[in-house]
Structures are given as C-alpha cells and as structure tokens.
Amino acid sequence: MTASRTQVGIIGGGPSGLLLSQLLDLAGVDNVVLERRSRDYVLARVRAGVIEQGVVKILRAAGVGARLDREGLLHHGVEIAAGEARYHIDFAAQGASLTVYGQTELTKDLVEAREARGGTLVYEAGDVAIEGVDGKQPRLHYRKDGVSHVLGCDFVAGCDGFHGVSRKSIPANVLKMHERVYPFGWLGVLADVPPVLPELIYASHERGFALCSMRSATRSRCYVQCALDDDAEQWSDARFWDELRARLPAEVARQVRTAPAIEKSIAPLRSFVAEPLRHGQLLLAGDAAHIVPPTGAKGLNLAVRDVDQLAAALIAHYRETSDALLDEYSATALRRIWKAERFSAWLTSVLHVFPGRSSFDRRMQLAELDQLASSAAARAAFVESYTGAALLS
Ligand code: FAD
Ligand code: DHB
C-alpha cells in the first residue's frame, strides 16, 4: 500500500475533473485526478458539441481555448422544424452566438494541457472510495495495477459523472434527488458527410425528434429519437439515414448525404438534480450532480460553469482564507442549474413524441413553436436560454 497527499482530490477525468484540475493548478493549488477508465477510452468518447460563449471565455482563461478558437464553428442562429414548417431563430439581435466544437476535442485539449503542466492524472484507478468527508482530512482509497493507494486531501471534488461514487457517498438523509426519466432515447451517429445546413436543425416530427449537428465542414453528428430498449446494432447505417430523412422537411432531407457511421450509440434521456452540492469537504460538479436531457445542449456547459465556480471557491479558500464562496457554492450553482433544467425539459417536451400523447398534446407542441415563430419576446427568451447569453457577464 502507498500513501500520498494533495490539497484537492478530484474523482473523474471527464471535462469537469480535467478543467477543475487545470484551473486549480494555474492558481497553485495542488491536485490529483483519479479516473476509472483508460486514457484512450476517455479520449475516444463522443458526446456533446455546442459550447456557449461564456463557457468559451472560461476555457480560454484556463489556457485551452486556442484550438477551439481556430477550429470551432461560430453559429449565429438555429433552425427548428415541425413537419414541413421551418423556423429560423437568429441570435444576432441579442449579440449572442454559440461555438460548435466536439466534447471529444475539448477533452483532448484538456488532457494535453494537464500533461504539459505535469499534472497528476491517474488512469485506471479502480475501486475509488471516499472516507472522512465529515472531518477536515478526507482520504481517497483506490487500486491501481493491483496495488492499494491512499490519497489524503483537504477537499474531495466529485466530478465522476452520473454513475460515479461521489454522490453515492453522501448519506441518504442529507441528499435530496429530483428526477424525471424520459420514455425514449437518442441514437447518435457521427459520419464524414457535410452538414445538411450551415446551422443546426432540430426537427419535431410525427415519427419522432431528429437533430442534425456537425463537427466540421466535412463531418456531421446527427441524432434520432429511438426506443429506450433499442440496440444501436439494430440500426443499420441505411436505416438511420432513411429515418433521419423521413423526419426532416423534404427540402432539407434532400441535402442529407450518407456515409458509414464512425460512431453510433444510444443515450437515455433524463432530468436529474441532487441537492445539496456540498457535504462536508465533498463538493459535487457536472454530471455527478445533475443531468439534463441533451435537447438544450446544456450538459457540458453546465459542467464547465460549475467547475469555474468551484475552482474560484477553492482558490479563495487557499489564497484569501475566505470560505464565503465555498459556503455559497451549492445554493448559487443550483439556481443556475435549475434554470438550465427548466429549459432542457421544456425543449424536450416540445420536440419529442411521447408515448400515449393526444392530439391536444401535439397541438400544444405546435403552438409553442408558433409562439417562437411569431413573438419576438418568445424568441428573445429562447435565445437567452439556448445560448446562455444571460450568463455572459
Ligand atoms: P463525465 O463526462 O461523465 O465524466 C465523468 C468521469 O468520471 C468519466 O471519465 C468516468 O469514467 C469517471 N468516473 C466515473 N465513475 C468513476 C469512479 N468511480 N472513479 C473514478 N472515475 C470515475 N451533452 C450535451 O450537451 N449534448 C449531447 O449530445 C450529449 N450527449 C451525451 C451522451 C452521453 C452518452 C452522455 C453520458 C452524456 C451526454 N451529454 C451531452 C452530456 C455531457 O456529455 C456531459 O454533461 C458532460 O460529459 C459532463 O462532464 P463530466 O465531466 O461532469 O462527466
Ligand atoms: C449536439 C448535441 C446536442 O445535444 C444538441 O442539443 C446540439 C448539438 C451535438 O452533438 O453536436
């Protein structure tokens, strides 16, 4: 058995854990990241793609904005379709924009930045267990290559995603969980075909929801709503492209080019918030604390904002010996998180086919979209939430 010490022990080497590690290190706060998976596995995961401008600023300040600024695609609007109807929503009136840049690329930038600064990232750290967060000296136990390790720390940052150990270490009488599980999933395909349109298009259709996003001028990321018990293997490439075309307005469907899937996976949809985000010396951030359905493209953005706030609080603890920000972390973050939950749940409810829905339910969805099309105030509210413009300052 080996024993070592750090100031902040970070569980999880996804975007939240890596960014927290980078921000703390830049401020001289010592930290260690324990990641269950291998480096290759973490770098290959395909997930989100839309980054808010406020989040781009945070990433630049963390020293990981250079490739994002070079290769990210700046978007000034988005399209929403319902059957053959198409609505364009312009962000420019509010001076807002979004950057389309894959989470896979961001993770690569973060890993490279950590390695360049000599950060301690422990991959394939098994059986991570948290001890003593109620006291001042918590300890993290883990196994690596058959050897047991103990890492003593001042704080534990739970950045280990929805299925991690951190949230589960908080006693049941302390933790409140709020959840909505949706009766469908998203099948996502990554393929080397040009984007169907210059902007993203979200489609609400009788056959189910569809989304065409992109990673570059030659690479698309597209999704279709699917059954929860579908297996990605049941979806041949041909079936996927046919289904995507069937859900898009005809003139857009004609633009769809097909190619073999580079990656194909199914994600369940869930809304989830755990409260509070702090228990003693344990602090939760990102998917460990909350999940949004992907419709609003908020998951990664929320995670980065949590971490920015948490890093500032931990840095203030060490530099200014002030715990005011740490004490406020949970309440302040939760206000922001609940607003993103609201938007993500609303957009999900407007765009998807729910089992057993009535003709009244469908008319409500279409009226919501008509409201967006016809009311500048409704569009402004949408843009504020979708782009995170209200959080820019
Ligand atoms: P994660 O990325 O989940 O990282 C957590 C890390 O902790 C992982 O590397 C994991 O291996 C590690 N870990 C877990 N348990 C342990 C343990 N016990 N010990 C040590 N390490 C552990 N968002 C969007 O906006 N759009 C999308 O299209 C979209 N698609 C998604 C598809 C899927 C399948 C999933 C799961 C999420 C998707 N998201 C999407 C959400 C977005 O990707 C997440 O919000 C984002 O990854 C959150 O980052 P995180 O670092 O908090 O969590
Ligand atoms: C992407 C994912 C989303 O969930 C979304 O709302 C928009 C884009 C993407 O993977 O590009």
XYZ file of C-alpha atoms and ligand atoms in Angstrom:
457
model
C 0.000 0.000 0.000
C 1.204 3.550 -0.793
C 0.121 6.808 0.851
C 0.337 10.333 -0.563
C -1.227 13.764 -0.020
C -2.675 16.577 -2.101
C -4.862 19.618 -1.482
C -7.815 18.662 -3.717
C -8.519 15.043 -4.661
C -10.565 15.015 -7.885
C -12.603 11.926 -8.757
C -13.283 11.675 -12.510
C -11.197 12.719 -15.501
C -14.008 13.865 -17.820
C -14.383 17.548 -18.788
C -15.329 18.588 -15.212
C -12.436 16.898 -13.442
C -9.839 17.869 -16.035
C -10.910 21.512 -16.129
C -11.011 21.759 -12.328
C -7.523 20.265 -12.176
C -6.262 22.806 -14.718
C -7.855 25.858 -13.051
C -6.584 24.850 -9.607
C -3.088 24.128 -10.903
C -2.918 27.523 -12.671
C -3.652 29.112 -9.274
C -1.050 26.976 -7.499
C -3.492 24.604 -5.796
C -2.137 21.054 -5.766
C -4.476 18.337 -7.010
C -4.672 14.753 -8.237
C -7.240 13.333 -10.700
C -8.390 9.713 -10.241
C -10.054 8.339 -13.393
C -11.588 4.871 -13.560
C -11.131 4.409 -17.322
C -8.016 4.317 -19.519
C -6.597 7.443 -21.205
C -7.550 6.043 -24.642
C -11.127 5.397 -23.534
C -11.557 8.919 -22.149
C -10.140 10.448 -25.345
C -12.400 8.412 -27.658
C -15.787 9.213 -26.038
C -18.179 11.062 -28.389
C -20.718 13.302 -26.665
C -21.780 16.964 -26.743
C -20.906 19.583 -29.332
C -22.379 23.006 -28.562
C -20.454 25.477 -26.390
C -21.841 28.760 -25.025
C -19.760 31.938 -25.454
C -19.435 32.413 -21.688
C -18.058 28.884 -21.492
C -15.599 29.613 -24.327
C -14.318 32.519 -22.187
C -13.796 30.197 -19.213
C -11.938 27.702 -21.410
C -9.699 30.448 -22.837
C -8.874 31.621 -19.309
C -7.942 28.023 -18.487
C -5.467 28.050 -21.395
C -7.412 25.569 -23.522
C -9.058 27.971 -25.992
C -6.515 28.094 -28.833
C -7.679 25.140 -30.961
C -11.306 25.837 -30.066
C -10.872 29.400 -31.397
C -9.189 28.093 -34.564
C -11.368 25.097 -35.367
C -14.681 25.780 -33.590
C -17.590 26.796 -35.823
C -19.261 30.048 -34.777
C -23.067 29.920 -35.098
C -25.388 32.938 -35.059
C -28.692 31.106 -35.328
C -30.509 27.785 -35.242
C -33.402 26.211 -37.133
C -36.392 24.430 -35.692
C -38.694 22.405 -37.970
C -42.109 20.870 -37.394
C -43.189 18.668 -40.280
C -42.619 20.831 -43.379
C -42.613 24.125 -41.433
C -39.215 25.727 -40.767
C -38.475 28.447 -38.194
C -35.191 30.299 -38.123
C -34.077 31.758 -34.794
C -31.441 34.450 -35.079
C -29.111 35.050 -32.122
C -27.585 38.235 -33.570
C -30.296 40.596 -32.293
C -29.081 39.753 -28.780
C -25.414 39.827 -29.755
C -25.281 36.121 -28.923
C -23.507 33.214 -30.602
C -22.519 29.608 -29.974
C -19.430 27.619 -30.881
C -19.798 24.116 -32.264
C -16.777 22.102 -31.090
C -16.904 18.450 -30.069
C -16.519 17.416 -26.440
C -14.056 14.807 -27.738
C -11.776 17.622 -28.964
C -12.199 19.628 -25.767
C -11.269 16.581 -23.688
C -8.148 16.126 -25.835
C -7.180 19.793 -25.318
C -7.668 19.449 -21.555
C -5.682 16.218 -21.288
C -2.831 17.760 -23.313
C -2.888 20.919 -21.162
C -2.736 18.867 -17.949
C 0.086 16.708 -19.268
C 2.032 19.772 -20.488
C 1.922 21.212 -16.942
C 2.908 17.895 -15.388
C -0.483 17.325 -13.750
C -1.083 14.055 -11.914
C -3.771 12.079 -13.769
C -4.163 8.530 -12.508
C -5.960 6.441 -15.162
C -7.494 3.038 -14.454
C -7.884 3.912 -10.778
C -10.225 1.147 -9.563
C -12.494 0.831 -6.513
C -12.264 4.525 -5.609
C -13.756 5.001 -2.127
C -14.183 8.196 -0.109
C -13.555 8.299 3.627
C -13.989 11.038 6.222
C -15.603 13.923 4.302
C -17.314 14.911 7.553
C -13.937 15.746 9.069
C -11.082 18.023 7.949
C -8.864 15.290 6.462
C -10.760 13.131 3.970
C -8.979 10.231 2.294
C -9.440 8.614 -1.086
C -8.717 4.901 -1.378
C -8.133 3.306 -4.787
C -6.397 0.419 -6.517
C -4.058 0.706 -9.465
C -2.209 -2.232 -11.085
C -3.109 -4.452 -8.149
C -1.682 -2.030 -5.550
C -3.816 -0.207 -2.929
C -3.286 3.529 -2.554
C -4.477 6.135 -0.044
C -4.602 9.801 -1.012
C -5.086 12.246 1.850
C -6.599 15.618 0.898
C -8.296 18.753 2.219
C -11.223 18.568 -0.229
C -12.732 15.926 -2.490
C -14.225 17.110 -5.800
C -16.835 14.674 -7.095
C -16.539 15.059 -10.887
C -17.261 11.411 -11.681
C -20.423 11.719 -13.750
C -23.881 10.305 -13.153
C -22.708 6.752 -12.347
C -19.803 7.776 -10.098
C -19.194 7.084 -6.400
C -19.113 10.663 -5.086
C -22.825 11.423 -4.949
C -23.490 7.940 -3.549
C -21.124 8.686 -0.646
C -23.445 11.390 0.676
C -25.797 9.978 3.359
C -29.359 9.373 2.144
C -30.797 11.616 4.870
C -28.711 14.547 3.558
C -29.085 14.142 -0.203
C -32.328 15.030 -1.988
C -32.688 13.758 -5.550
C -35.132 15.102 -8.112
C -35.555 13.074 -11.277
C -37.569 12.655 -14.464
C -36.764 9.704 -16.711
C -37.971 10.037 -20.321
C -39.539 7.061 -22.108
C -37.162 7.272 -25.114
C -33.505 7.740 -26.035
C -31.360 9.358 -28.715
C -29.479 7.360 -31.295
C -26.430 9.404 -32.363
C -24.329 8.878 -35.481
C -21.014 10.521 -36.350
C -20.180 10.357 -40.075
C -17.970 12.014 -42.650
C -20.663 13.869 -44.581
C -21.032 17.655 -44.890
C -23.627 19.267 -42.567
C -27.123 19.350 -44.124
C -27.399 23.084 -43.351
C -24.903 25.723 -42.191
C -26.738 25.811 -38.813
C -28.138 23.099 -36.525
C -31.678 21.944 -37.239
C -33.915 20.472 -34.511
C -36.941 18.674 -36.013
C -40.207 17.826 -34.313
C -41.972 15.153 -36.389
C -44.817 12.631 -36.021
C -42.207 9.850 -36.355
C -40.103 11.346 -33.566
C -37.468 14.008 -32.936
C -34.365 14.460 -35.118
C -31.315 16.735 -34.899
C -28.615 17.495 -37.463
C -25.457 18.904 -35.920
C -21.874 18.932 -37.116
C -18.230 18.766 -36.127
C -16.641 20.394 -39.223
C -17.359 21.261 -42.878
C -16.979 17.571 -43.686
C -18.225 15.801 -40.534
C -21.801 15.578 -39.220
C -23.277 14.486 -35.905
C -26.954 13.557 -36.242
C -29.495 12.126 -33.815
C -32.928 10.492 -33.990
C -35.289 9.785 -31.094
C -35.424 5.999 -30.569
C -36.976 3.464 -28.218
C -35.228 3.027 -24.866
C -34.751 -0.686 -25.434
C -33.350 -0.263 -28.964
C -29.870 -1.600 -29.522
C -27.546 0.562 -31.664
C -26.602 -2.639 -33.533
C -30.226 -2.980 -34.747
C -29.848 0.332 -36.530
C -28.010 -0.250 -39.814
C -26.494 2.872 -41.357
C -29.145 2.770 -44.116
C -31.993 2.582 -41.570
C -30.565 5.548 -39.660
C -30.195 7.810 -42.711
C -33.673 6.847 -44.010
C -35.238 7.626 -40.637
C -33.382 10.932 -40.357
C -34.582 11.991 -43.835
C -38.157 10.955 -43.041
C -38.232 13.341 -40.032
C -36.780 16.409 -41.786
C -38.621 18.861 -44.059
C -38.387 17.486 -47.647
C -36.092 20.244 -48.915
C -33.668 19.636 -46.035
C -33.913 15.834 -46.392
C -32.728 16.198 -49.984
C -29.463 17.701 -48.669
C -28.684 14.658 -46.497
C -25.619 12.806 -47.784
C -24.844 9.399 -46.298
C -21.669 7.608 -45.252
C -20.818 4.740 -42.892
C -21.106 5.654 -39.207
C -17.777 6.345 -37.482
C -19.574 6.059 -34.146
C -23.116 5.026 -33.290
C -24.546 4.959 -29.761
C -27.786 5.309 -27.821
C -28.128 7.664 -24.842
C -31.133 7.568 -22.487
C -32.745 10.929 -21.642
C -33.002 12.061 -18.047
C -33.544 15.200 -15.976
C -31.868 14.918 -12.571
C -30.667 17.216 -9.789
C -29.022 16.237 -6.492
C -29.150 18.720 -3.611
C -27.053 19.969 -1.885
C -23.822 20.012 -3.931
C -21.674 20.062 -0.796
C -21.406 17.648 2.086
C -18.590 18.498 4.484
C -15.369 18.535 2.445
C -17.007 16.801 -0.571
C -18.166 19.028 -3.447
C -20.081 17.768 -6.493
C -19.801 19.250 -10.014
C -21.029 18.362 -13.513
C -22.947 15.186 -14.297
C -22.222 13.831 -10.794
C -24.645 16.473 -9.522
C -27.136 16.887 -12.342
C -28.254 15.575 -15.724
C -30.186 17.404 -18.404
C -31.748 15.765 -21.441
C -29.426 16.687 -24.355
C -32.085 18.651 -26.285
C -30.922 22.036 -24.988
C -27.182 21.200 -25.366
C -26.654 22.286 -21.756
C -24.859 19.315 -20.099
C -21.285 20.245 -20.905
C -21.935 23.978 -20.490
C -23.374 23.454 -17.009
C -20.419 21.280 -16.048
C -17.887 23.944 -17.097
C -19.749 26.678 -15.214
C -19.972 24.532 -12.058
C -16.255 23.922 -12.192
C -15.404 27.576 -12.819
C -17.393 28.495 -9.725
C -15.976 25.650 -7.650
C -12.395 26.472 -8.677
C -12.885 30.120 -7.655
C -14.253 28.996 -4.281
C -11.368 26.606 -3.601
C -8.771 29.168 -4.742
C -10.309 31.785 -2.400
C -10.066 29.251 0.440
C -6.328 28.809 -0.095
C -5.369 32.353 -1.157
C -7.620 34.572 0.885
C -8.513 32.093 3.601
C -12.136 33.017 2.903
C -14.765 30.295 2.761
C -17.627 32.586 1.694
C -17.618 31.272 -1.894
C -17.387 27.654 -0.730
C -20.311 28.212 1.612
C -22.360 29.722 -1.241
C -21.308 27.208 -3.901
C -24.259 24.841 -3.641
C -27.028 27.457 -3.471
C -25.590 29.688 -6.224
C -24.855 26.817 -8.597
C -28.264 25.222 -8.022
C -30.120 28.380 -9.100
C -28.258 28.314 -12.418
C -28.673 24.534 -12.742
C -32.450 24.605 -12.171
C -32.870 27.231 -14.907
C -30.989 25.016 -17.369
C -33.091 22.049 -16.196
C -36.232 24.078 -16.906
C -35.136 24.996 -20.431
C -33.904 21.483 -21.274
C -37.087 19.807 -20.007
C -39.265 22.352 -21.850
C -37.459 21.952 -25.192
C -37.556 18.165 -24.788
C -41.305 18.275 -24.154
C -41.911 20.474 -27.210
C -39.877 18.467 -29.717
C -40.339 14.753 -28.891
C -43.105 12.227 -29.465
C -44.239 10.972 -26.043
C -45.981 7.572 -25.888
C -49.735 7.959 -25.410
C -49.746 11.650 -26.307
C -53.072 13.043 -27.507
C -53.907 15.300 -30.463
C -54.241 18.080 -27.860
C -50.660 17.450 -26.705
C -49.420 17.688 -30.305
C -51.338 20.948 -30.839
C -49.705 22.331 -27.683
C -46.273 21.498 -29.112
C -47.097 23.184 -32.427
C -48.481 26.238 -30.611
C -45.230 26.537 -28.634
C -43.261 26.539 -31.886
C -45.704 29.002 -33.498
C -45.204 31.254 -30.474
C -41.455 31.186 -31.133
C -42.039 31.966 -34.804
C -44.421 34.865 -34.200
C -43.280 36.513 -30.955
C -40.011 38.434 -30.720
C -40.272 38.236 -26.927
C -40.586 34.435 -27.027
C -37.608 34.216 -29.390
C -35.544 36.501 -27.154
C -36.308 34.287 -24.148
C -35.349 31.192 -26.160
C -32.057 32.734 -27.318
C -31.226 33.833 -23.773
C -31.561 30.253 -22.505
C -30.212 28.370 -25.535
C -27.054 30.473 -25.915
C -26.535 31.107 -22.208
C -26.457 34.824 -23.081
C -27.933 35.800 -19.717
C -24.876 34.260 -18.034
C -22.266 36.072 -20.172
C -21.201 38.672 -17.665
P -18.440 12.773 -17.458
O -18.109 13.257 -18.823
O -19.428 11.672 -17.306
O -17.066 12.371 -16.767
C -17.023 11.666 -15.557
C -15.730 10.880 -15.499
O -15.656 10.202 -14.261
C -15.643 9.809 -16.583
O -14.421 9.918 -17.267
C -15.779 8.499 -15.823
O -15.073 7.431 -16.450
C -15.212 8.883 -14.480
N -15.699 8.051 -13.373
C -16.948 7.565 -13.176
N -17.017 6.857 -12.052
C -15.777 6.871 -11.516
C -15.213 6.294 -10.352
N -15.950 5.555 -9.530
N -13.902 6.519 -10.095
C -13.156 7.288 -10.931
N -13.638 7.840 -12.051
C -14.936 7.647 -12.344
N -24.494 16.875 -23.515
C -24.849 17.704 -24.484
O -24.879 18.925 -24.237
N -25.138 17.212 -25.743
C -25.067 15.871 -26.035
O -25.304 15.438 -27.155
C -24.718 14.977 -25.035
N -24.639 13.646 -25.279
C -24.328 12.800 -24.241
C -24.280 11.432 -24.451
C -23.995 10.540 -23.401
C -23.965 9.038 -23.641
C -23.740 11.065 -22.109
C -23.441 10.121 -20.961
C -23.760 12.446 -21.923
C -24.060 13.322 -22.966
N -24.093 14.711 -22.791
C -24.439 15.541 -23.775
C -23.791 15.325 -21.542
C -22.345 15.794 -21.487
O -21.534 14.957 -22.248
C -21.986 15.787 -20.022
O -22.776 16.790 -19.392
C -20.503 16.003 -19.725
O -19.752 14.916 -20.177
C -20.302 16.198 -18.218
O -18.955 16.108 -17.906
P -18.489 15.492 -16.514
O -17.004 15.568 -16.549
O -19.237 16.123 -15.415
O -18.968 13.974 -16.547
C -25.241 18.341 -30.256
C -25.800 17.680 -29.201
C -26.928 18.201 -28.625
O -27.478 17.569 -27.578
C -27.516 19.368 -29.072
O -28.631 19.832 -28.476
C -26.925 20.023 -30.110
C -25.773 19.506 -30.706
C -24.014 17.775 -30.892
O -23.611 16.673 -30.524
O -23.462 18.435 -31.769
